[in-house]
Amino acid sequence: QKVSVEVLEHLEHLALVDFRDLEGVERLQKAIQFADQLQEVNTDGVEPMDSVLEDRWCLYLREDDVTEGNCTKELLENAREKVEEYFVAPPGNIPLPKLEERETFLQGS
């Protein structure tokens, strides 16, 4: 199944992933083919689940014990870019090519 230029652009903006090279487009097409297999599964009579652990009456939670903390300064030393006390993510968003450039690239794939 071919992926349209508009779908690529939409996915890039949602996921901030660059699909400009042939490898990226092929990987996306393989993922779509893999997901399309789900359409073949017969789900007639199967009720939707709220959780994969629905057979349990109670989900046990562990205590939230803090064992480390106050390490903001050390963590921010790992950031390529930061504003005040926040990571900038993703650092330097990927520049997206114009629609015309994508169309010529996709025609070659």
mmCIF file with all atom_site columns, C-alpha atoms in Angstrom:
data_model
loop_
_atom_site.group_PDB
_atom_site.id
_atom_site.type_symbol
_atom_site.label_atom_id
_atom_site.label_alt_id
_atom_site.label_comp_id
_atom_site.label_asym_id
_atom_site.label_entity_id
_atom_site.label_seq_id
_atom_site.pdbx_PDB_ins_code
_atom_site.Cartn_x
_atom_site.Cartn_y
_atom_site.Cartn_z
_atom_site.occupancy
_atom_site.B_iso_or_equiv
_atom_site.pdbx_formal_charge
_atom_site.auth_seq_id
_atom_site.auth_comp_id
_atom_site.auth_asym_id
_atom_site.auth_atom_id
_atom_site.pdbx_PDB_model_num
ATOM 1   C CA . GLN A 1 1   ? 0.000   0.000   0.000  1.00 0.00 ? 1   GLN A CA 1
ATOM 2   C CA . LYS A 1 2   ? 1.420   3.361   -1.031 1.00 0.00 ? 2   LYS A CA 1
ATOM 3   C CA . VAL A 1 3   ? 1.531   6.199   1.472  1.00 0.00 ? 3   VAL A CA 1
ATOM 4   C CA . SER A 1 4   ? 0.385   9.615   0.223  1.00 0.00 ? 4   SER A CA 1
ATOM 5   C CA . VAL A 1 5   ? 2.389   12.779  0.680  1.00 0.00 ? 5   VAL A CA 1
ATOM 6   C CA . GLU A 1 6   ? -0.335  14.214  2.891  1.00 0.00 ? 6   GLU A CA 1
ATOM 7   C CA . VAL A 1 7   ? -0.273  11.182  5.214  1.00 0.00 ? 7   VAL A CA 1
ATOM 8   C CA . LEU A 1 8   ? 3.530   11.420  5.501  1.00 0.00 ? 8   LEU A CA 1
ATOM 9   C CA . GLU A 1 9   ? 3.312   15.087  6.376  1.00 0.00 ? 9   GLU A CA 1
ATOM 10  C CA . HIS A 1 10  ? 0.614   14.446  8.973  1.00 0.00 ? 10  HIS A CA 1
ATOM 11  C CA . LEU A 1 11  ? 2.602   11.610  10.581 1.00 0.00 ? 11  LEU A CA 1
ATOM 12  C CA . GLU A 1 12  ? 5.785   13.677  10.664 1.00 0.00 ? 12  GLU A CA 1
ATOM 13  C CA . HIS A 1 13  ? 4.010   16.475  12.494 1.00 0.00 ? 13  HIS A CA 1
ATOM 14  C CA . LEU A 1 14  ? 2.384   14.072  14.962 1.00 0.00 ? 14  LEU A CA 1
ATOM 15  C CA . ALA A 1 15  ? 5.417   11.921  15.702 1.00 0.00 ? 15  ALA A CA 1
ATOM 16  C CA . LEU A 1 16  ? 8.222   14.354  14.792 1.00 0.00 ? 16  LEU A CA 1
ATOM 17  C CA . VAL A 1 17  ? 9.793   11.599  12.707 1.00 0.00 ? 17  VAL A CA 1
ATOM 18  C CA . ASP A 1 18  ? 11.516  12.289  9.415  1.00 0.00 ? 18  ASP A CA 1
ATOM 19  C CA . PHE A 1 19  ? 10.274  10.122  6.530  1.00 0.00 ? 19  PHE A CA 1
ATOM 20  C CA . ARG A 1 20  ? 12.277  11.886  3.805  1.00 0.00 ? 20  ARG A CA 1
ATOM 21  C CA . ASP A 1 21  ? 14.592  9.006   2.988  1.00 0.00 ? 21  ASP A CA 1
ATOM 22  C CA . LEU A 1 22  ? 13.682  5.737   1.301  1.00 0.00 ? 22  LEU A CA 1
ATOM 23  C CA . GLU A 1 23  ? 14.454  3.694   4.431  1.00 0.00 ? 23  GLU A CA 1
ATOM 24  C CA . GLY A 1 24  ? 11.992  5.709   6.525  1.00 0.00 ? 24  GLY A CA 1
ATOM 25  C CA . VAL A 1 25  ? 9.196   5.352   3.981  1.00 0.00 ? 25  VAL A CA 1
ATOM 26  C CA . GLU A 1 26  ? 9.823   1.608   3.566  1.00 0.00 ? 26  GLU A CA 1
ATOM 27  C CA . ARG A 1 27  ? 9.781   1.120   7.343  1.00 0.00 ? 27  ARG A CA 1
ATOM 28  C CA . LEU A 1 28  ? 6.462   2.955   7.550  1.00 0.00 ? 28  LEU A CA 1
ATOM 29  C CA . GLN A 1 29  ? 4.976   0.852   4.726  1.00 0.00 ? 29  GLN A CA 1
ATOM 30  C CA . LYS A 1 30  ? 6.087   -2.376  6.451  1.00 0.00 ? 30  LYS A CA 1
ATOM 31  C CA . ALA A 1 31  ? 4.500   -1.211  9.704  1.00 0.00 ? 31  ALA A CA 1
ATOM 32  C CA . ILE A 1 32  ? 1.232   -0.503  7.882  1.00 0.00 ? 32  ILE A CA 1
ATOM 33  C CA . GLN A 1 33  ? 1.305   -3.934  6.230  1.00 0.00 ? 33  GLN A CA 1
ATOM 34  C CA . PHE A 1 34  ? 1.896   -5.547  9.628  1.00 0.00 ? 34  PHE A CA 1
ATOM 35  C CA . ALA A 1 35  ? -0.990  -3.615  11.206 1.00 0.00 ? 35  ALA A CA 1
ATOM 36  C CA . ASP A 1 36  ? -3.286  -4.484  8.286  1.00 0.00 ? 36  ASP A CA 1
ATOM 37  C CA . GLN A 1 37  ? -3.151  -8.114  9.435  1.00 0.00 ? 37  GLN A CA 1
ATOM 38  C CA . LEU A 1 38  ? -5.391  -7.105  12.338 1.00 0.00 ? 38  LEU A CA 1
ATOM 39  C CA . GLN A 1 39  ? -8.239  -6.590  9.863  1.00 0.00 ? 39  GLN A CA 1
ATOM 40  C CA . GLU A 1 40  ? -8.224  -10.357 9.209  1.00 0.00 ? 40  GLU A CA 1
ATOM 41  C CA . VAL A 1 41  ? -8.880  -11.289 12.854 1.00 0.00 ? 41  VAL A CA 1
ATOM 42  C CA . ASN A 1 42  ? -12.467 -12.362 13.524 1.00 0.00 ? 42  ASN A CA 1
ATOM 43  C CA . THR A 1 43  ? -13.687 -10.441 16.569 1.00 0.00 ? 43  THR A CA 1
ATOM 44  C CA . ASP A 1 44  ? -17.381 -11.307 16.288 1.00 0.00 ? 44  ASP A CA 1
ATOM 45  C CA . GLY A 1 45  ? -18.867 -11.806 19.757 1.00 0.00 ? 45  GLY A CA 1
ATOM 46  C CA . VAL A 1 46  ? -15.775 -10.498 21.551 1.00 0.00 ? 46  VAL A CA 1
ATOM 47  C CA . GLU A 1 47  ? -16.589 -7.781  24.061 1.00 0.00 ? 47  GLU A CA 1
ATOM 48  C CA . PRO A 1 48  ? -14.174 -4.855  24.455 1.00 0.00 ? 48  PRO A CA 1
ATOM 49  C CA . MET A 1 49  ? -11.968 -5.023  27.562 1.00 0.00 ? 49  MET A CA 1
ATOM 50  C CA . ASP A 1 50  ? -11.126 -2.250  29.979 1.00 0.00 ? 50  ASP A CA 1
ATOM 51  C CA . SER A 1 51  ? -7.898  -3.945  30.979 1.00 0.00 ? 51  SER A CA 1
ATOM 52  C CA . VAL A 1 52  ? -5.971  -7.095  30.149 1.00 0.00 ? 52  VAL A CA 1
ATOM 53  C CA . LEU A 1 53  ? -6.273  -7.911  33.857 1.00 0.00 ? 53  LEU A CA 1
ATOM 54  C CA . GLU A 1 54  ? -10.084 -7.825  33.985 1.00 0.00 ? 54  GLU A CA 1
ATOM 55  C CA . ASP A 1 55  ? -10.272 -11.250 35.614 1.00 0.00 ? 55  ASP A CA 1
ATOM 56  C CA . ARG A 1 56  ? -8.801  -9.795  38.815 1.00 0.00 ? 56  ARG A CA 1
ATOM 57  C CA . TRP A 1 57  ? -11.160 -8.151  41.276 1.00 0.00 ? 57  TRP A CA 1
ATOM 58  C CA . CYS A 1 58  ? -8.525  -5.824  42.601 1.00 0.00 ? 58  CYS A CA 1
ATOM 59  C CA . LEU A 1 59  ? -5.339  -4.500  41.083 1.00 0.00 ? 59  LEU A CA 1
ATOM 60  C CA . TYR A 1 60  ? -2.712  -4.210  43.761 1.00 0.00 ? 60  TYR A CA 1
ATOM 61  C CA . LEU A 1 61  ? -0.629  -1.077  43.772 1.00 0.00 ? 61  LEU A CA 1
ATOM 62  C CA . ARG A 1 62  ? 2.771   -0.770  45.332 1.00 0.00 ? 62  ARG A CA 1
ATOM 63  C CA . GLU A 1 63  ? 3.656   1.949   47.770 1.00 0.00 ? 63  GLU A CA 1
ATOM 64  C CA . ASP A 1 64  ? 5.147   5.027   46.143 1.00 0.00 ? 64  ASP A CA 1
ATOM 65  C CA . ASP A 1 65  ? 8.322   5.305   48.186 1.00 0.00 ? 65  ASP A CA 1
ATOM 66  C CA . VAL A 1 66  ? 10.732  8.011   47.067 1.00 0.00 ? 66  VAL A CA 1
ATOM 67  C CA . THR A 1 67  ? 14.282  6.689   47.292 1.00 0.00 ? 67  THR A CA 1
ATOM 68  C CA . GLU A 1 68  ? 16.093  9.442   45.397 1.00 0.00 ? 68  GLU A CA 1
ATOM 69  C CA . GLY A 1 69  ? 15.380  13.032  44.619 1.00 0.00 ? 69  GLY A CA 1
ATOM 70  C CA . ASN A 1 70  ? 16.485  16.619  44.421 1.00 0.00 ? 70  ASN A CA 1
ATOM 71  C CA . CYS A 1 71  ? 18.687  15.895  41.398 1.00 0.00 ? 71  CYS A CA 1
ATOM 72  C CA . THR A 1 72  ? 17.277  18.479  38.973 1.00 0.00 ? 72  THR A CA 1
ATOM 73  C CA . LYS A 1 73  ? 20.636  20.142  38.426 1.00 0.00 ? 73  LYS A CA 1
ATOM 74  C CA . GLU A 1 74  ? 22.356  16.857  37.551 1.00 0.00 ? 74  GLU A CA 1
ATOM 75  C CA . LEU A 1 75  ? 19.549  15.803  35.205 1.00 0.00 ? 75  LEU A CA 1
ATOM 76  C CA . LEU A 1 76  ? 19.536  19.122  33.344 1.00 0.00 ? 76  LEU A CA 1
ATOM 77  C CA . GLU A 1 77  ? 23.262  18.731  32.666 1.00 0.00 ? 77  GLU A CA 1
ATOM 78  C CA . ASN A 1 78  ? 22.244  15.985  30.170 1.00 0.00 ? 78  ASN A CA 1
ATOM 79  C CA . ALA A 1 79  ? 20.027  18.327  28.121 1.00 0.00 ? 79  ALA A CA 1
ATOM 80  C CA . ARG A 1 80  ? 21.288  19.646  24.794 1.00 0.00 ? 80  ARG A CA 1
ATOM 81  C CA . GLU A 1 81  ? 18.865  22.557  25.144 1.00 0.00 ? 81  GLU A CA 1
ATOM 82  C CA . LYS A 1 82  ? 16.937  23.799  28.135 1.00 0.00 ? 82  LYS A CA 1
ATOM 83  C CA . VAL A 1 83  ? 14.734  26.733  29.062 1.00 0.00 ? 83  VAL A CA 1
ATOM 84  C CA . GLU A 1 84  ? 14.739  27.631  32.716 1.00 0.00 ? 84  GLU A CA 1
ATOM 85  C CA . GLU A 1 85  ? 14.445  24.206  34.407 1.00 0.00 ? 85  GLU A CA 1
ATOM 86  C CA . TYR A 1 86  ? 12.893  22.342  31.466 1.00 0.00 ? 86  TYR A CA 1
ATOM 87  C CA . PHE A 1 87  ? 14.257  20.145  28.687 1.00 0.00 ? 87  PHE A CA 1
ATOM 88  C CA . VAL A 1 88  ? 13.563  21.421  25.162 1.00 0.00 ? 88  VAL A CA 1
ATOM 89  C CA . ALA A 1 89  ? 12.210  18.446  23.259 1.00 0.00 ? 89  ALA A CA 1
ATOM 90  C CA . PRO A 1 90  ? 12.776  17.641  20.546 1.00 0.00 ? 90  PRO A CA 1
ATOM 91  C CA . PRO A 1 91  ? 15.857  19.822  20.283 1.00 0.00 ? 91  PRO A CA 1
ATOM 92  C CA . GLY A 1 92  ? 15.765  21.676  16.976 1.00 0.00 ? 92  GLY A CA 1
ATOM 93  C CA . ASN A 1 93  ? 12.702  20.181  15.325 1.00 0.00 ? 93  ASN A CA 1
ATOM 94  C CA . ILE A 1 94  ? 13.432  18.498  12.001 1.00 0.00 ? 94  ILE A CA 1
ATOM 95  C CA . PRO A 1 95  ? 13.078  20.832  9.030  1.00 0.00 ? 95  PRO A CA 1
ATOM 96  C CA . LEU A 1 96  ? 10.286  19.513  6.848  1.00 0.00 ? 96  LEU A CA 1
ATOM 97  C CA . PRO A 1 97  ? 10.630  19.736  3.047  1.00 0.00 ? 97  PRO A CA 1
ATOM 98  C CA . LYS A 1 98  ? 8.033   21.329  0.833  1.00 0.00 ? 98  LYS A CA 1
ATOM 99  C CA . LEU A 1 99  ? 5.194   19.179  -0.563 1.00 0.00 ? 99  LEU A CA 1
ATOM 100 C CA . GLU A 1 100 ? 6.676   19.336  -4.068 1.00 0.00 ? 100 GLU A CA 1
ATOM 101 C CA . GLU A 1 101 ? 9.981   17.855  -2.827 1.00 0.00 ? 101 GLU A CA 1
ATOM 102 C CA . ARG A 1 102 ? 8.132   14.971  -1.146 1.00 0.00 ? 102 ARG A CA 1
ATOM 103 C CA . GLU A 1 103 ? 6.101   14.160  -4.243 1.00 0.00 ? 103 GLU A CA 1
ATOM 104 C CA . THR A 1 104 ? 9.237   13.766  -6.344 1.00 0.00 ? 104 THR A CA 1
ATOM 105 C CA . PHE A 1 105 ? 10.848  11.632  -3.659 1.00 0.00 ? 105 PHE A CA 1
ATOM 106 C CA . LEU A 1 106 ? 7.807   9.372   -3.282 1.00 0.00 ? 106 LEU A CA 1
ATOM 107 C CA . GLN A 1 107 ? 7.568   8.843   -7.040 1.00 0.00 ? 107 GLN A CA 1
ATOM 108 C CA . GLY A 1 108 ? 11.073  7.352   -6.923 1.00 0.00 ? 108 GLY A CA 1
ATOM 109 C CA . SER A 1 109 ? 10.170  4.829   -4.194 1.00 0.00 ? 109 SER A CA 1
#
